[in-house]
Short mmCIF file of C-alpha atoms in Angstrom, two decimals:
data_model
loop_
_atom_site.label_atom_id
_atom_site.label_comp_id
_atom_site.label_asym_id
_atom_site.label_seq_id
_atom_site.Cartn_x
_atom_site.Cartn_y
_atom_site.Cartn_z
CA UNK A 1 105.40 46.79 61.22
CA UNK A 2 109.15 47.97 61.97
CA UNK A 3 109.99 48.85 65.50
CA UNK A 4 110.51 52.22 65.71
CA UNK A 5 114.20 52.95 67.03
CA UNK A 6 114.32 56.36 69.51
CA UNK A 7 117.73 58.31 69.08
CA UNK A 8 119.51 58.84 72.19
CA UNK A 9 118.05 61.70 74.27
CA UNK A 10 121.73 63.41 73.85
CA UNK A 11 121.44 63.62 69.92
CA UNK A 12 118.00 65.08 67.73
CA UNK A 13 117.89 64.11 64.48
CA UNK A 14 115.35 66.85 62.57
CA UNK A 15 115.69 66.48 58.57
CA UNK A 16 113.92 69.67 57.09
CA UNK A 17 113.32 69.86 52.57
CA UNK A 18 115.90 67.53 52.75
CA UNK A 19 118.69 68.43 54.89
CA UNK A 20 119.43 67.32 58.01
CA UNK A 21 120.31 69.16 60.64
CA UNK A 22 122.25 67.71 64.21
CA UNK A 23 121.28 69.25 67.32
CA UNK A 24 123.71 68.44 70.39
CA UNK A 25 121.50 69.10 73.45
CA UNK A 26 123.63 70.24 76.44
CA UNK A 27 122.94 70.42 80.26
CA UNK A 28 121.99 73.76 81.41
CA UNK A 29 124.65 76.51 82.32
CA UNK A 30 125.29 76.66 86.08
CA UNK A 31 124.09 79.89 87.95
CA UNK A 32 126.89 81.70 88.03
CA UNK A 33 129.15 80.93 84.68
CA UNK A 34 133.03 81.29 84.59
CA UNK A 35 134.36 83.55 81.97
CA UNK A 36 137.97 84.76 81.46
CA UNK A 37 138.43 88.88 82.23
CA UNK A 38 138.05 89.62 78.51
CA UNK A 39 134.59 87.72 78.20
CA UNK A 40 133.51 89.79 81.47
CA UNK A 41 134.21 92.94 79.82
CA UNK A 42 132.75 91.67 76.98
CA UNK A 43 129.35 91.09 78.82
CA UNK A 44 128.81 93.87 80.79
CA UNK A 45 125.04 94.08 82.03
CA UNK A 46 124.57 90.32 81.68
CA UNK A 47 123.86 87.83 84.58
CA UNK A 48 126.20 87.07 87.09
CA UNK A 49 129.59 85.28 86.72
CA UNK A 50 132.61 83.78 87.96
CA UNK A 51 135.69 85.67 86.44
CA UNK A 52 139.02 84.21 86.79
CA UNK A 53 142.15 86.58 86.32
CA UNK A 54 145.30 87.51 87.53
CA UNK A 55 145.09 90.22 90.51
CA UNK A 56 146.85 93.65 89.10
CA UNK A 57 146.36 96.60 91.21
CA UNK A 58 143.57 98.61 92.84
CA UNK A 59 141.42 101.17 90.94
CA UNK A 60 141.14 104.19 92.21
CA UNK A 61 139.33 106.35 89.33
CA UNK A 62 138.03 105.28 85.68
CA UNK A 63 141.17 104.86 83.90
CA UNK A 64 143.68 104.20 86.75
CA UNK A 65 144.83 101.62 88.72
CA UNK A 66 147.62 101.58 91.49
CA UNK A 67 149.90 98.84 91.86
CA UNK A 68 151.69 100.04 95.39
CA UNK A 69 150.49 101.78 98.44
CA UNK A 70 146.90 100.88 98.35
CA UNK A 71 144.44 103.48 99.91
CA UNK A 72 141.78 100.78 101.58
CA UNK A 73 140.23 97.58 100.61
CA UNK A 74 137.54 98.18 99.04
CA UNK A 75 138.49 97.28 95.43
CA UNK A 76 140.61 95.39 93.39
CA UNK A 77 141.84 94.63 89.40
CA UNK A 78 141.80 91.34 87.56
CA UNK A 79 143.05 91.09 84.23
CA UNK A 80 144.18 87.97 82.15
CA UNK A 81 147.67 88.73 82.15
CA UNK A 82 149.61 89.29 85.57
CA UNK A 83 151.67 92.07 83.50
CA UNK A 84 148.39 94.09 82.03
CA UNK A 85 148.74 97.56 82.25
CA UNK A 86 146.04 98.67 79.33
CA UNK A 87 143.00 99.56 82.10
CA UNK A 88 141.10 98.67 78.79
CA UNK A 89 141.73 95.30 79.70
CA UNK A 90 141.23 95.28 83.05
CA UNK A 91 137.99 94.17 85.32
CA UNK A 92 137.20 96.76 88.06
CA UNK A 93 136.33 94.26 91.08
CA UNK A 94 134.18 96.22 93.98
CA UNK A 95 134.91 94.33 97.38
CA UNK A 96 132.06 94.54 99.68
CA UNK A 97 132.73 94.70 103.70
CA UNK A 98 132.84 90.90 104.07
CA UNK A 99 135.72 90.25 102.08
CA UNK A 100 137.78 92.94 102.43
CA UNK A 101 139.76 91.71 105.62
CA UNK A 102 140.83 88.41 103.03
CA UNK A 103 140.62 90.33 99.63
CA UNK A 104 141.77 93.80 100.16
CA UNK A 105 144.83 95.25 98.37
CA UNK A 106 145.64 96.92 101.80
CA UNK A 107 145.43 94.09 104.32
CA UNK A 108 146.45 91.05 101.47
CA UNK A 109 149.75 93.41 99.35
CA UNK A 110 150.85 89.53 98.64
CA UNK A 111 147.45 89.12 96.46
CA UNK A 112 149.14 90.90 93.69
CA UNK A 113 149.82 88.39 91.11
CA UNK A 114 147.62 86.00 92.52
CA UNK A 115 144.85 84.34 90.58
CA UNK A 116 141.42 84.64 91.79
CA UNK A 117 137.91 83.21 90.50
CA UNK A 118 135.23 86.09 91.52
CA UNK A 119 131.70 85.75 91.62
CA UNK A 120 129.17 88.76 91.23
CA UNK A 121 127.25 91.06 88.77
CA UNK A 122 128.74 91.99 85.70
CA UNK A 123 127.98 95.42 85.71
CA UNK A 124 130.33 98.96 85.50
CA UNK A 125 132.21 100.18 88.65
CA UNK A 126 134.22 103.27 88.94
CA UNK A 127 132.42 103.99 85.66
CA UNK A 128 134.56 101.08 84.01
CA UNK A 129 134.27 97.44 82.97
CA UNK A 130 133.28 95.70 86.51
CA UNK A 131 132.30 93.47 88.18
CA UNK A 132 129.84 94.26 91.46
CA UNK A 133 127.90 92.75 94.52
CA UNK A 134 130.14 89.55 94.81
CA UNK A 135 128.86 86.88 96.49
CA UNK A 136 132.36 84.76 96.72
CA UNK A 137 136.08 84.86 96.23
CA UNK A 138 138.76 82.01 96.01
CA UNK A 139 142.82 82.35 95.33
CA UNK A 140 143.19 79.42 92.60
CA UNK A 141 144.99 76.68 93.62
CA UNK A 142 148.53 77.27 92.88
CA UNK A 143 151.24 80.53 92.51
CA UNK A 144 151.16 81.89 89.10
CA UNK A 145 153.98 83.35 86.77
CA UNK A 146 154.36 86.92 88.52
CA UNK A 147 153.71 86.37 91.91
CA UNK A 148 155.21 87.46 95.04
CA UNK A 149 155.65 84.76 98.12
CA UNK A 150 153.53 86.55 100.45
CA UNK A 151 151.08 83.95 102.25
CA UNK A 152 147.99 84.95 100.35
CA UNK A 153 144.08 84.37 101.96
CA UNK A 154 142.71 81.28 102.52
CA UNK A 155 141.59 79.67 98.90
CA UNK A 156 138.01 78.90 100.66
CA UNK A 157 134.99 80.55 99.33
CA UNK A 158 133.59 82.91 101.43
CA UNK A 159 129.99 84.69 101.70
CA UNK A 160 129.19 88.52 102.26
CA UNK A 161 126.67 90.02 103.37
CA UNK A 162 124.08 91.36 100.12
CA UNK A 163 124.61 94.67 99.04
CA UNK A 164 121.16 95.17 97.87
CA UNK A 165 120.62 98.32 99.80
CA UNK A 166 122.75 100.22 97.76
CA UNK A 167 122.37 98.61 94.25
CA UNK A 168 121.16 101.69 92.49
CA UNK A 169 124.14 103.21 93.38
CA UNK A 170 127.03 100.72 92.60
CA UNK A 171 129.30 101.64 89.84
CA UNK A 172 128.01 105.27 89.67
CA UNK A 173 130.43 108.40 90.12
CA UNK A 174 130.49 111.95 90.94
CA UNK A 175 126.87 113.30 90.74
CA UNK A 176 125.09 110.01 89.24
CA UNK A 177 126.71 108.72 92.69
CA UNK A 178 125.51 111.73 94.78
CA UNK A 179 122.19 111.67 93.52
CA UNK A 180 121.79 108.29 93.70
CA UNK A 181 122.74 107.72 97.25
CA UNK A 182 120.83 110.79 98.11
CA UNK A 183 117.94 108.57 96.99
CA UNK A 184 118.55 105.96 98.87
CA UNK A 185 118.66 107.61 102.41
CA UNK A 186 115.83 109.68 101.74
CA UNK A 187 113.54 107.13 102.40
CA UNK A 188 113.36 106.91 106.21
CA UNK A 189 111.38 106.92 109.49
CA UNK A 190 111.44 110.09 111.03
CA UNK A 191 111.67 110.54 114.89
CA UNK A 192 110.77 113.45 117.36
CA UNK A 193 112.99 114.81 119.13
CA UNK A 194 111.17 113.39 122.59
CA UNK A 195 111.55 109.86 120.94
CA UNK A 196 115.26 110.25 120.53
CA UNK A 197 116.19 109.98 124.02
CA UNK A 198 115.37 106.29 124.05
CA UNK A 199 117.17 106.00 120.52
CA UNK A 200 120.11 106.90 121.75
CA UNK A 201 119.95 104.56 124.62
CA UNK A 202 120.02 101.33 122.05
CA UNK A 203 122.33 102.93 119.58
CA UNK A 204 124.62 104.23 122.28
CA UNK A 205 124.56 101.46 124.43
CA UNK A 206 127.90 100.36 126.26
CA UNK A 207 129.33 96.96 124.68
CA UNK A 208 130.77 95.95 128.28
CA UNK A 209 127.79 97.46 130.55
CA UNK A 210 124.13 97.62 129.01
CA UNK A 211 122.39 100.13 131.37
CA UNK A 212 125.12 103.01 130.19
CA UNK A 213 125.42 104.58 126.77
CA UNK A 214 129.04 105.95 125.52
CA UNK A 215 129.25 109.82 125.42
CA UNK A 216 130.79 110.94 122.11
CA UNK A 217 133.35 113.12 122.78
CA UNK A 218 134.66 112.27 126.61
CA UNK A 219 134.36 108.44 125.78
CA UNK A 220 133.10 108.46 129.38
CA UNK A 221 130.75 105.06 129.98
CA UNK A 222 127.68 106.37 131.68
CA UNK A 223 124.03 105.47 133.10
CA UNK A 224 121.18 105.65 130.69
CA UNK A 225 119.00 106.60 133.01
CA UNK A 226 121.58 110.50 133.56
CA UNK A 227 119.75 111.90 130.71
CA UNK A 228 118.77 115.49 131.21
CA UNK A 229 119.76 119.27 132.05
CA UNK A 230 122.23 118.88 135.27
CA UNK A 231 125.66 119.73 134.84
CA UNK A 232 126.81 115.91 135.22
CA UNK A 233 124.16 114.51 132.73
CA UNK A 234 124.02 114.07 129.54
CA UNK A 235 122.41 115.06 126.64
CA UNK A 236 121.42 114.84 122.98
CA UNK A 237 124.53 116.16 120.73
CA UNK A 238 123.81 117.69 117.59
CA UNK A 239 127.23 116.95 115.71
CA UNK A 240 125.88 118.80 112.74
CA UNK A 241 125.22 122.16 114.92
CA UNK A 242 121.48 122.92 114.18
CA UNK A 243 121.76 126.85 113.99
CA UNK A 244 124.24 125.71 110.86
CA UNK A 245 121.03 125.93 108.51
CA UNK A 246 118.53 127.01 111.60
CA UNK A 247 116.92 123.80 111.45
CA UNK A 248 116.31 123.50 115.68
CA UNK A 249 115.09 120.25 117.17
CA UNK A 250 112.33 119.97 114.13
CA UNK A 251 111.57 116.78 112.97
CA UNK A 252 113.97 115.49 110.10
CA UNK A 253 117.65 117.16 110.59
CA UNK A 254 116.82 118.20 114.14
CA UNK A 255 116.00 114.43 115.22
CA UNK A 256 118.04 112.26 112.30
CA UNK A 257 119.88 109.89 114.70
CA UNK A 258 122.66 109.20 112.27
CA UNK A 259 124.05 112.85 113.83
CA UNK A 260 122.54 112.89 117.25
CA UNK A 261 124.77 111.50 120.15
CA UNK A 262 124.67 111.24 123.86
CA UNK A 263 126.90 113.91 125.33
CA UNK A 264 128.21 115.34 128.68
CA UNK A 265 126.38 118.61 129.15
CA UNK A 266 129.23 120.51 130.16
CA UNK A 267 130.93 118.98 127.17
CA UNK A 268 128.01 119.70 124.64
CA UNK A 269 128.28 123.37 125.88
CA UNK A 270 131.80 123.86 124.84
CA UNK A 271 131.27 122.51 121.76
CA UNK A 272 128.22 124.47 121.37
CA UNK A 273 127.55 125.42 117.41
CA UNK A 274 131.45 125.64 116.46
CA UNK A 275 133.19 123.84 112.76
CA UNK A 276 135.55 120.95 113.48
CA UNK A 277 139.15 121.58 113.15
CA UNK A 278 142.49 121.14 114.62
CA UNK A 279 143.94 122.37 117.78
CA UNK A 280 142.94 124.67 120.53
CA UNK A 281 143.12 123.84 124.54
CA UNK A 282 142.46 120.76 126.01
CA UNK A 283 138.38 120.28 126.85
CA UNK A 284 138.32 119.22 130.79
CA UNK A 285 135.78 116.48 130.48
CA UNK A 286 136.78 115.26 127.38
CA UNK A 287 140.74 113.72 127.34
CA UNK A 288 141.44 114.30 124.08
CA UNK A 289 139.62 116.79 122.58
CA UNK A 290 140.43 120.21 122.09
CA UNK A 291 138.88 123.71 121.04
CA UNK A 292 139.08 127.05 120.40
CA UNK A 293 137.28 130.78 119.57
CA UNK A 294 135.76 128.87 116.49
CA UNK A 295 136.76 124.89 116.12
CA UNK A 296 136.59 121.75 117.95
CA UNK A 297 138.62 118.84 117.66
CA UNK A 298 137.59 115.47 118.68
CA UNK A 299 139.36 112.98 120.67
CA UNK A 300 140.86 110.04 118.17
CA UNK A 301 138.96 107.02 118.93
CA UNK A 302 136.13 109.20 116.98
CA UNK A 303 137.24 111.60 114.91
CA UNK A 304 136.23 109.38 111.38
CA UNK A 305 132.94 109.16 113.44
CA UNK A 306 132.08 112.80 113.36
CA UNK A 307 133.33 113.09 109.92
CA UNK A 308 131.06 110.33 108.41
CA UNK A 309 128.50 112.01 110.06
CA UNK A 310 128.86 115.18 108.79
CA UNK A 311 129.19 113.63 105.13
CA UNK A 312 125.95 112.27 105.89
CA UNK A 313 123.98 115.50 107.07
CA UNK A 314 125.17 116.79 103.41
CA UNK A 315 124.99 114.17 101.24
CA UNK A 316 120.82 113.31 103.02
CA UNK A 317 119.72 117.12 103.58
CA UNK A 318 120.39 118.69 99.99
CA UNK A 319 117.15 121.66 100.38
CA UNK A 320 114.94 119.37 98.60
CA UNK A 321 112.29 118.55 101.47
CA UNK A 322 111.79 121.92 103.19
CA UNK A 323 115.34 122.11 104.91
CA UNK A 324 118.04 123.99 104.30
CA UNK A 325 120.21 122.89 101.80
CA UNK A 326 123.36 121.52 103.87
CA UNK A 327 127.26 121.65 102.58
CA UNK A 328 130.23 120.66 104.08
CA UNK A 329 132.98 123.77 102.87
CA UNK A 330 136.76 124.12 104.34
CA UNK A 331 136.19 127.17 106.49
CA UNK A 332 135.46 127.68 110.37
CA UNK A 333 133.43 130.63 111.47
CA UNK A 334 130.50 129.50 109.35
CA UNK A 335 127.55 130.84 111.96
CA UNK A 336 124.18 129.98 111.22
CA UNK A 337 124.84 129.25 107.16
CA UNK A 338 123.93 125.96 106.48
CA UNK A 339 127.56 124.68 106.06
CA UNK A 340 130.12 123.14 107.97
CA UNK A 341 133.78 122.93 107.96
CA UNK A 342 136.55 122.59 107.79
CA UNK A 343 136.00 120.02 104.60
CA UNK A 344 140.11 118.87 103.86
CA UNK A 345 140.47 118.18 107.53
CA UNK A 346 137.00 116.09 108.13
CA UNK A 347 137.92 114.23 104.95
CA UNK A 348 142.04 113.63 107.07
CA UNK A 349 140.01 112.00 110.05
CA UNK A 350 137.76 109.71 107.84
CA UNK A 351 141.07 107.95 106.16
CA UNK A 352 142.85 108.00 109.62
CA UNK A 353 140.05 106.90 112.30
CA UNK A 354 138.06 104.08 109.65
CA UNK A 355 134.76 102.88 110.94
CA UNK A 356 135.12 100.33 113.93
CA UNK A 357 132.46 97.75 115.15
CA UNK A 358 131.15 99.98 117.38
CA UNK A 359 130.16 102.69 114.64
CA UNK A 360 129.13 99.77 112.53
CA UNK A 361 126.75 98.22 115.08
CA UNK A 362 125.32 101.74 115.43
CA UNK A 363 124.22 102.14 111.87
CA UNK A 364 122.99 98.46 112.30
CA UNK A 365 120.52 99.67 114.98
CA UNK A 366 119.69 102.97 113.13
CA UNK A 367 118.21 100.84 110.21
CA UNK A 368 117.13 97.98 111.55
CA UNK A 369 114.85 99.69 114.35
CA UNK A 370 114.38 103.21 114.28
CA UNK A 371 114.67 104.96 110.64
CA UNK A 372 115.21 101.75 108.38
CA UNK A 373 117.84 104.21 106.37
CA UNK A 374 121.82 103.70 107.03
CA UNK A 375 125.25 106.22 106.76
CA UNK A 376 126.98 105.10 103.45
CA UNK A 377 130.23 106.71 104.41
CA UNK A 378 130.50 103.87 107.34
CA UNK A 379 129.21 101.01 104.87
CA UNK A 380 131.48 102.61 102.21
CA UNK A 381 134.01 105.06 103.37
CA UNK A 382 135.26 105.08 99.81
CA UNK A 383 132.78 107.03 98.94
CA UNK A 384 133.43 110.15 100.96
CA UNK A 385 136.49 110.51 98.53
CA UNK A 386 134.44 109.89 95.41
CA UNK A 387 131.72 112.39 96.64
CA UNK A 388 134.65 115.02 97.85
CA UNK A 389 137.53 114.13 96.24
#
């Protein structure tokens, strides 16, 4: 009998009525596989990638994409050419918050030009060809045609933190975006009002001393344990006022931590139910701030706090669940309707005052211990501008 010869695992021979086919077998396809920016766009909805492409701008809405004075860092172009215009042609990139102090237009101007291989989800942003959730970034190795001779980042690969939380909502815009965010936060552990005093404590806490807690608007460090009624104490802010929409101290708006703050009482009491705005006299106990007959003005260090706040009230309490329906409108004087202004100057101190570590670690706390829901507008302060314009 003949000794039966195998083919080489590489090659399978198959002959079928005659004809015979070749089959090259092939290793399998790494996890993430590398595709050029017109493949991406090409694949939309597919599993994750590395796209490599020349850096070209920032998008800022479906069909446009700056090239100068770049509003944040929270998103970037690639295209195959350095000199594409055609947004047709072009990958939306979303930058989540662990790459944006390397990756970001605003921080890294000299990344324009650059070539960068991007790993994440191939999956619309902006409403557009994208690519979202990225798990790494690298400059390639080298300055491409079109460059400028700014030190770009480091051409390590970095991770980020997942972006899970929010995954329903990437790449969505106007009310797709609202609604879907809206979504999100809804689902949450709700506190009473008792139960918020030793909230704040933890999400307050002082950085540099932890048996004090921060008061919002002085910025005075103070004792946890001064919680109460006396004039020197403090107490539990409502930055949403909670006669705008009559919803008191009940459960759900009247105890959603991701508005309450620790106060001075004195402090509190000149704020008492009145819009934010600019100007006024100064407020004794709080350097800084300022009010008037119907505004108050907070000092700097916070004033993006109290507006991502505010953004959050509206965007979480929409009348759906027994509460008023809340609104954020560009008026003062609003009284006990359920808005609260004044809208084009709350969405001013977002831009200028952008969320610090302290605001950061807050939200931290807020979901990982008390209502497992966070403040988007402080995990994505892009998106007070894509909910409001």
């Amino acid at each position: 009998m003949p000794v039966r010869r195998w083919k080489p695992l590489s090659l399978l021979v198959a002959t079928v009525v005659g004809v015979v086919v070749t089959l090259q077998l092939t290793t399998s396809a790494t996890a993430a596989t590398q595709l050029t920016v017109a493949q991406a766009i090409a694949q939309q909805g597919t599993a994750s990638a590395t796209v490599r492409g020349y850096v070209v701008g920032q998008p800022t809405a479906t069909t446009t994409v700056v090239r100068s004075n770049f509003p944040n860092d929270y998103a970037l172009a690639l295209a195959d050419s350095a000199a594409e215009t055609n947004t047709s042609k072009i990958l939306y990139v979303q930058i989540t918050t662990g790459f944006r102090a390397q990756y970001g237009l605003q921080s890294n101007p000299g990344l324009m030009g650059k070539q960068l291989d991007v790993t994440g989800k191939l999956a619309a942003y902006f409403s557009h060809a994208g690519l979202t959730s990225p798990t790494a970034f690298a400059v390639v190795t080298g300055t491409p045609p079109g460059s400028t001779t700014t030190t770009a980042p480091p051409t390590t690969t970095t991770s980020a933190p997942s972006d899970s939380y929010y995954q329903n909502a990437l790449g969505k815009t106007g009310a797709a975006l609202r609604s879907a965010l809206h979504q999100i936060i809804s689902t949450n552990t709700k506190l009473s009002y008792d139960q918020v005093w030793d909230a704040l404590k933890a999400t307050d806490e002082d950085p540099a001393n932890p048996n004090n807690v921060i008061l919002v608007y002085s910025g005075r460090s103070q004792s946890k344990s001064t919680n109460g009624g006396g004039v020197n104490d403090w107490n539990r802010e409502h930055v949403w006022a909670k006669s705008h929409g009559d919803f008191g101290t009940a459960t759900g708006p009247g105890t959603d931590l991701h508005h309450l703050r620790p106060e001075d009482v004195t402090v509190n009491s000149d704020r008492g139910n009145k819009d934010f705005d600019m100007g006024g006299t100064p407020v004794s106990e709080a350097q800084g701030s300022y009010t008037d007959a119907d505004s108050f003005e907070p000092r700097n260090a916070v004033k993006g706090d109290v507006a991502r706040m505010i953004f959050y009230m509206a965007l979480r309490y929409d009348g759906g669940d027994g509460f008023a329906d809340l609104e954020v409108d560009d008026t003062v004087n609003n009284g006990t309707a359920p808005y609260i202004g004044r809208l084009s100057v709350l969405k001013q101190w977002s831009q200028q005052d952008p969320p610090d570590a302290f605001e950061k670690r807050r939200n931290q706390v807020i979901f990982d211990t008390y209502q497992h829901n966070r403040n988007p507008f402080i995990d994505h302060p892009e998106w007070v501008s894509a909910l409001w314009g």
